């Protein structure tokens, strides 16, 4: 698969080719930011007959830059899949922190969703 972006206003653009187009796209989006980790995190799989692909990279930015797609359509307003991903990410980070003792605070430490994504 090849995805080509071309900005007709200034002539900039780029091509993103499979198999690593997800990773290249994330690197392109974060080209002006300082990444918190070098490698883009990429996960794909299938659950209950539904395929999924997730690529993410944390950066030093204070604002969230989330792009979601369903059936190759940009869901810029989010949706239940974005809410579910955010909840699962927060739950996973909390479980990891509790097991490893890396989350600080009280007898039952817990990150809130915003802080987990930050």
Coordinates of N, CA and C in Angstrom, one line a residue:
X1 N 0.8 -1.2 0.0 CA 0.0 0.0 0.0 C 0.9 1.2 0.0
X2 N 0.5 2.2 -0.7 CA 1.2 3.5 -0.7 C 0.2 4.6 -0.4
X3 N 0.5 5.5 0.5 CA -0.3 6.6 0.8 C 0.6 7.8 0.4
X4 N 0.0 8.7 -0.4 CA 0.7 9.9 -0.8 C 0.0 11.1 -0.3
X5 N 0.7 12.0 0.3 CA 0.2 13.3 0.7 C 0.9 14.4 -0.1
X6 N 0.1 15.3 -0.6 CA 0.6 16.4 -1.3 C -0.1 17.7 -0.9
X7 N 0.5 18.6 -0.4 CA -0.1 19.9 0.0 C 0.1 20.8 -1.1
X8 N -1.1 21.1 -1.8 CA -1.1 22.0 -3.0 C -0.8 23.4 -2.6
X9 N -0.8 23.8 -1.4 CA -0.5 25.2 -1.0 C 0.9 25.5 -1.0
X10 N 1.8 24.5 -0.6 CA 3.2 24.8 -0.6 C 4.1 23.7 -1.3
X11 N 3.4 22.7 -1.9 CA 4.1 21.7 -2.7 C 4.8 20.6 -1.8
X12 N 4.6 20.7 -0.5 CA 5.2 19.7 0.3 C 4.4 18.4 0.3
X13 N 5.0 17.3 0.6 CA 4.3 16.0 0.6 C 5.3 14.9 0.9
X14 N 4.7 13.7 0.8 CA 5.5 12.5 1.1 C 4.8 11.3 0.8
X15 N 5.5 10.2 0.6 CA 4.9 8.9 0.3 C 5.2 8.0 1.5
X16 N 4.2 7.2 1.9 CA 4.4 6.2 3.0 C 4.0 4.9 2.4
X17 N 5.0 3.9 2.5 CA 4.9 2.6 1.8 C 4.7 1.5 2.9
X18 N 3.9 0.5 2.6 CA 3.9 -0.7 3.4 C 5.2 -1.4 3.2
X19 N 5.6 -2.2 4.2 CA 4.9 -2.6 5.4 C 5.0 -1.6 6.5
X20 N 5.9 -0.6 6.5 CA 6.1 0.2 7.6 C 5.4 1.6 7.5
X21 N 4.4 1.7 6.7 CA 3.8 3.1 6.5 C 3.3 3.7 7.8
X22 N 2.8 2.8 8.7 CA 2.3 3.4 10.0 C 3.4 4.1 10.8
X23 N 4.5 3.4 10.8 CA 5.7 3.9 11.5 C 6.2 5.2 10.9
X24 N 6.3 5.2 9.5 CA 6.7 6.3 8.8 C 5.8 7.5 9.0
X25 N 4.5 7.2 9.0 CA 3.5 8.3 9.1 C 3.6 8.9 10.5
X26 N 3.8 8.2 11.6 CA 4.0 8.7 12.9 C 5.3 9.5 13.0
X27 N 6.3 9.0 12.4 CA 7.6 9.8 12.4 C 7.4 11.1 11.6
X28 N 6.6 11.1 10.6 CA 6.3 12.3 9.8 C 5.5 13.3 10.7
X29 N 4.5 12.8 11.4 CA 3.7 13.7 12.2 C 4.5 14.3 13.3
X30 N 5.5 13.6 13.8 CA 6.4 14.0 15.0 C 7.7 14.6 14.5
X31 N 7.8 15.0 13.2 CA 9.1 15.4 12.7 C 9.6 16.7 13.4
X32 N 8.6 17.6 13.8 CA 9.0 18.8 14.5 C 9.0 18.8 16.0
X33 N 8.8 17.6 16.5 CA 8.7 17.4 18.0 C 9.9 16.6 18.4
X34 N 10.2 16.6 19.7 CA 11.2 15.8 20.3 C 10.6 14.5 20.8
X35 N 10.8 13.4 20.2 CA 10.2 12.1 20.7 C 10.7 11.7 22.1
X36 N 9.9 11.2 22.9 CA 10.3 10.7 24.2 C 11.0 9.4 24.1
X37 N 10.8 8.6 23.0 CA 11.5 7.4 22.8 C 11.7 7.3 21.3
X38 N 12.8 6.7 20.9 CA 13.2 6.6 19.5 C 12.2 5.8 18.6
X39 N 11.9 4.6 19.0 CA 11.1 3.7 18.2 C 9.6 4.0 18.4
X40 N 8.9 4.0 17.2 CA 7.5 4.1 17.2 C 6.9 2.7 17.7
X41 N 6.0 2.8 18.6 CA 5.3 1.6 19.2 C 4.3 1.1 18.2
X42 N 4.3 -0.1 17.7 CA 3.4 -0.6 16.7 C 2.8 -1.9 17.1
X43 N 1.5 -2.0 17.1 CA 0.8 -3.3 17.5 C -0.3 -3.5 16.5
X44 N -0.4 -4.8 16.1 CA -1.5 -5.1 15.3 C -2.1 -6.5 15.7
X45 N -3.3 -6.8 15.4 CA -3.8 -8.1 15.8 C -5.3 -8.2 15.4
X46 N -6.0 -9.1 15.9 CA -7.4 -9.4 15.7 C -8.0 -9.9 17.0
X47 N -9.2 -9.4 17.2 CA -10.0 -9.8 18.4 C -11.5 -9.9 17.9
X48 N -12.0 -11.1 18.2 CA -13.4 -11.3 17.8 C -13.7 -11.0 16.4
X49 N -12.8 -11.4 15.5 CA -12.9 -11.2 14.1 C -12.7 -9.7 13.6
X50 N -12.3 -8.9 14.4 CA -12.1 -7.5 14.1 C -10.6 -7.2 14.2
X51 N -10.0 -6.7 13.0 CA -8.6 -6.4 13.0 C -8.3 -5.0 13.6
X52 N -7.1 -4.8 14.1 CA -6.7 -3.5 14.6 C -5.3 -3.3 14.4
X53 N -4.9 -2.0 14.2 CA -3.5 -1.6 14.1 C -3.3 -0.3 14.9
X54 N -2.3 -0.3 15.7 CA -2.1 0.9 16.6 C -0.6 1.3 16.4
X55 N -0.3 2.5 16.1 CA 1.0 3.0 16.1 C 1.1 4.3 16.9
X56 N 2.0 4.4 17.9 CA 2.1 5.6 18.7 C 3.5 5.9 19.1
X57 N 3.7 7.2 19.4 CA 5.0 7.7 19.9 C 4.7 8.9 20.8
X58 N 5.2 8.8 22.0 CA 5.1 10.0 22.9 C 6.2 11.0 22.5
X59 N 5.8 12.3 22.7 CA 6.7 13.4 22.3 C 6.7 14.4 23.5
X60 N 7.5 15.4 23.3 CA 7.6 16.4 24.4 C 6.5 17.5 24.3
X61 N 5.6 17.3 23.3 CA 4.5 18.3 23.2 C 3.6 18.2 24.3
X62 N 2.9 19.3 24.6 CA 1.9 19.4 25.7 C 0.5 19.1 25.1
X63 N 0.3 19.1 23.8 CA -1.0 18.8 23.3 C -1.0 17.4 22.7
X64 N -2.2 16.8 22.7 CA -2.4 15.5 22.2 C -2.6 15.6 20.7
X65 N -1.9 14.7 19.9 CA -2.1 14.7 18.5 C -2.5 13.3 18.1
X66 N -3.8 13.1 18.1 CA -4.4 11.7 17.9 C -5.1 11.7 16.5
X67 N -4.8 10.7 15.7 CA -5.4 10.5 14.4 C -6.0 9.1 14.4
X68 N -7.3 9.0 14.2 CA -7.9 7.7 14.2 C -8.6 7.5 12.9
X69 N -8.6 6.2 12.5 CA -9.2 5.8 11.2 C -10.0 4.6 11.4
X70 N -11.2 4.5 10.8 CA -12.0 3.3 10.8 C -12.4 3.0 9.3
X71 N -12.0 1.9 8.8 CA -12.3 1.5 7.4 C -11.7 2.6 6.5
X72 N -10.5 3.0 6.8 CA -9.7 4.0 6.0 C -10.4 5.4 6.0
X73 N -11.3 5.7 6.9 CA -11.9 7.0 7.0 C -11.4 7.6 8.3
X74 N -10.9 8.8 8.2 CA -10.4 9.6 9.3 C -11.6 10.0 10.2
X75 N -11.6 9.5 11.4 CA -12.7 9.8 12.4 C -12.1 10.9 13.3
X76 N -12.1 12.1 12.8 CA -11.5 13.3 13.5 C -12.2 13.7 14.7
X77 N -13.5 13.2 14.9 CA -14.2 13.5 16.1 C -14.1 12.4 17.2
X78 N -13.2 11.4 16.9 CA -13.0 10.3 17.8 C -14.1 9.3 17.6
X79 N -14.6 8.8 18.7 CA -15.7 7.8 18.7 C -15.4 6.8 19.8
X80 N -16.2 5.7 19.8 CA -16.1 4.7 20.8 C -14.8 4.0 20.8
X81 N -14.2 3.8 19.6 CA -12.9 3.1 19.5 C -11.8 4.0 20.1
X82 N -11.9 5.3 20.0 CA -10.9 6.2 20.6 C -11.1 6.2 22.1
X83 N -12.4 6.3 22.6 CA -12.6 6.2 24.0 C -12.2 4.9 24.6
X84 N -12.4 3.8 23.9 CA -12.0 2.5 24.4 C -10.5 2.4 24.4
X85 N -9.8 2.9 23.4 CA -8.3 2.9 23.4 C -7.8 3.7 24.6
X86 N -8.3 4.8 24.8 CA -7.8 5.7 25.9 C -8.0 5.0 27.3
X87 N -9.2 4.4 27.4 CA -9.5 3.7 28.7 C -8.6 2.5 28.9
X88 N -8.3 1.7 27.8 CA -7.5 0.5 27.9 C -6.0 0.9 28.1
X89 N -5.6 2.0 27.5 CA -4.2 2.5 27.8 C -4.0 2.9 29.2
X90 N -5.0 3.6 29.8 CA -4.9 4.0 31.2 C -4.9 2.8 32.1
X91 N -5.8 1.9 31.8 CA -5.9 0.7 32.7 C -4.6 -0.1 32.6
X92 N -4.1 -0.3 31.4 CA -2.8 -1.0 31.3 C -1.7 -0.4 32.0
X93 N -1.5 1.0 31.9 CA -0.4 1.7 32.6 C -0.6 1.6 34.1
X94 N -1.8 1.7 34.6 CA -2.1 1.5 36.0 C -1.7 0.1 36.5
X95 N -2.1 -0.9 35.7 CA -1.8 -2.3 36.1 C -0.3 -2.5 36.1
X96 N 0.4 -2.0 35.1 CA 1.8 -2.1 35.0 C 2.5 -1.4 36.2
X97 N 2.1 -0.2 36.5 CA 2.6 0.6 37.6 C 2.4 -0.1 39.0
X98 N 1.2 -0.7 39.2 CA 0.9 -1.3 40.4 C 1.8 -2.6 40.6
X99 N 1.9 -3.4 39.5 CA 2.7 -4.6 39.6 C 4.2 -4.3 39.8
X100 N 4.7 -3.2 39.2 CA 6.1 -2.9 39.3 C 6.4 -1.9 40.4
X101 N 5.4 -1.3 41.0 CA 5.5 -0.4 42.1 C 6.0 1.0 41.6
X102 N 5.8 1.3 40.3 CA 6.2 2.5 39.7 C 5.2 3.7 39.8
X103 N 4.0 3.4 40.2 CA 3.0 4.5 40.4 C 3.0 4.9 41.9
X104 N 3.2 6.2 42.1 CA 3.4 6.6 43.5 C 2.1 7.2 44.0
X105 N 1.9 7.1 45.3 CA 0.8 7.6 46.0 C -0.1 6.6 46.7
X106 N -0.5 6.8 47.9 CA -1.4 6.0 48.7 C -1.3 4.5 48.5
X107 N -2.2 3.8 49.2 CA -2.2 2.4 49.1 C -2.7 1.8 47.8
X108 N -3.5 2.6 47.1 CA -4.0 2.2 45.8 C -3.7 3.3 44.8
X109 N -2.5 3.5 44.4 CA -2.1 4.5 43.5 C -2.8 4.4 42.1
X110 N -3.2 5.5 41.5 CA -3.9 5.4 40.2 C -3.6 6.6 39.4
X111 N -3.3 6.4 38.1 CA -3.2 7.5 37.2 C -4.6 7.8 36.6
X112 N -4.9 9.0 36.3 CA -6.1 9.4 35.6 C -5.8 9.3 34.2
X113 N -6.8 9.2 33.3 CA -6.6 9.1 31.9 C -5.7 10.2 31.3
X114 N -5.9 11.4 31.6 CA -5.2 12.5 31.0 C -3.7 12.4 31.4
X115 N -3.4 12.0 32.6 CA -2.0 11.9 33.0 C -1.3 10.7 32.4
X116 N -2.1 9.6 32.2 CA -1.5 8.4 31.5 C -1.1 8.7 30.1
X117 N -1.9 9.6 29.4 CA -1.6 9.9 28.0 C -0.6 11.0 27.9
X118 N -0.4 11.8 29.0 CA 0.5 12.9 29.0 C 1.9 12.3 29.2

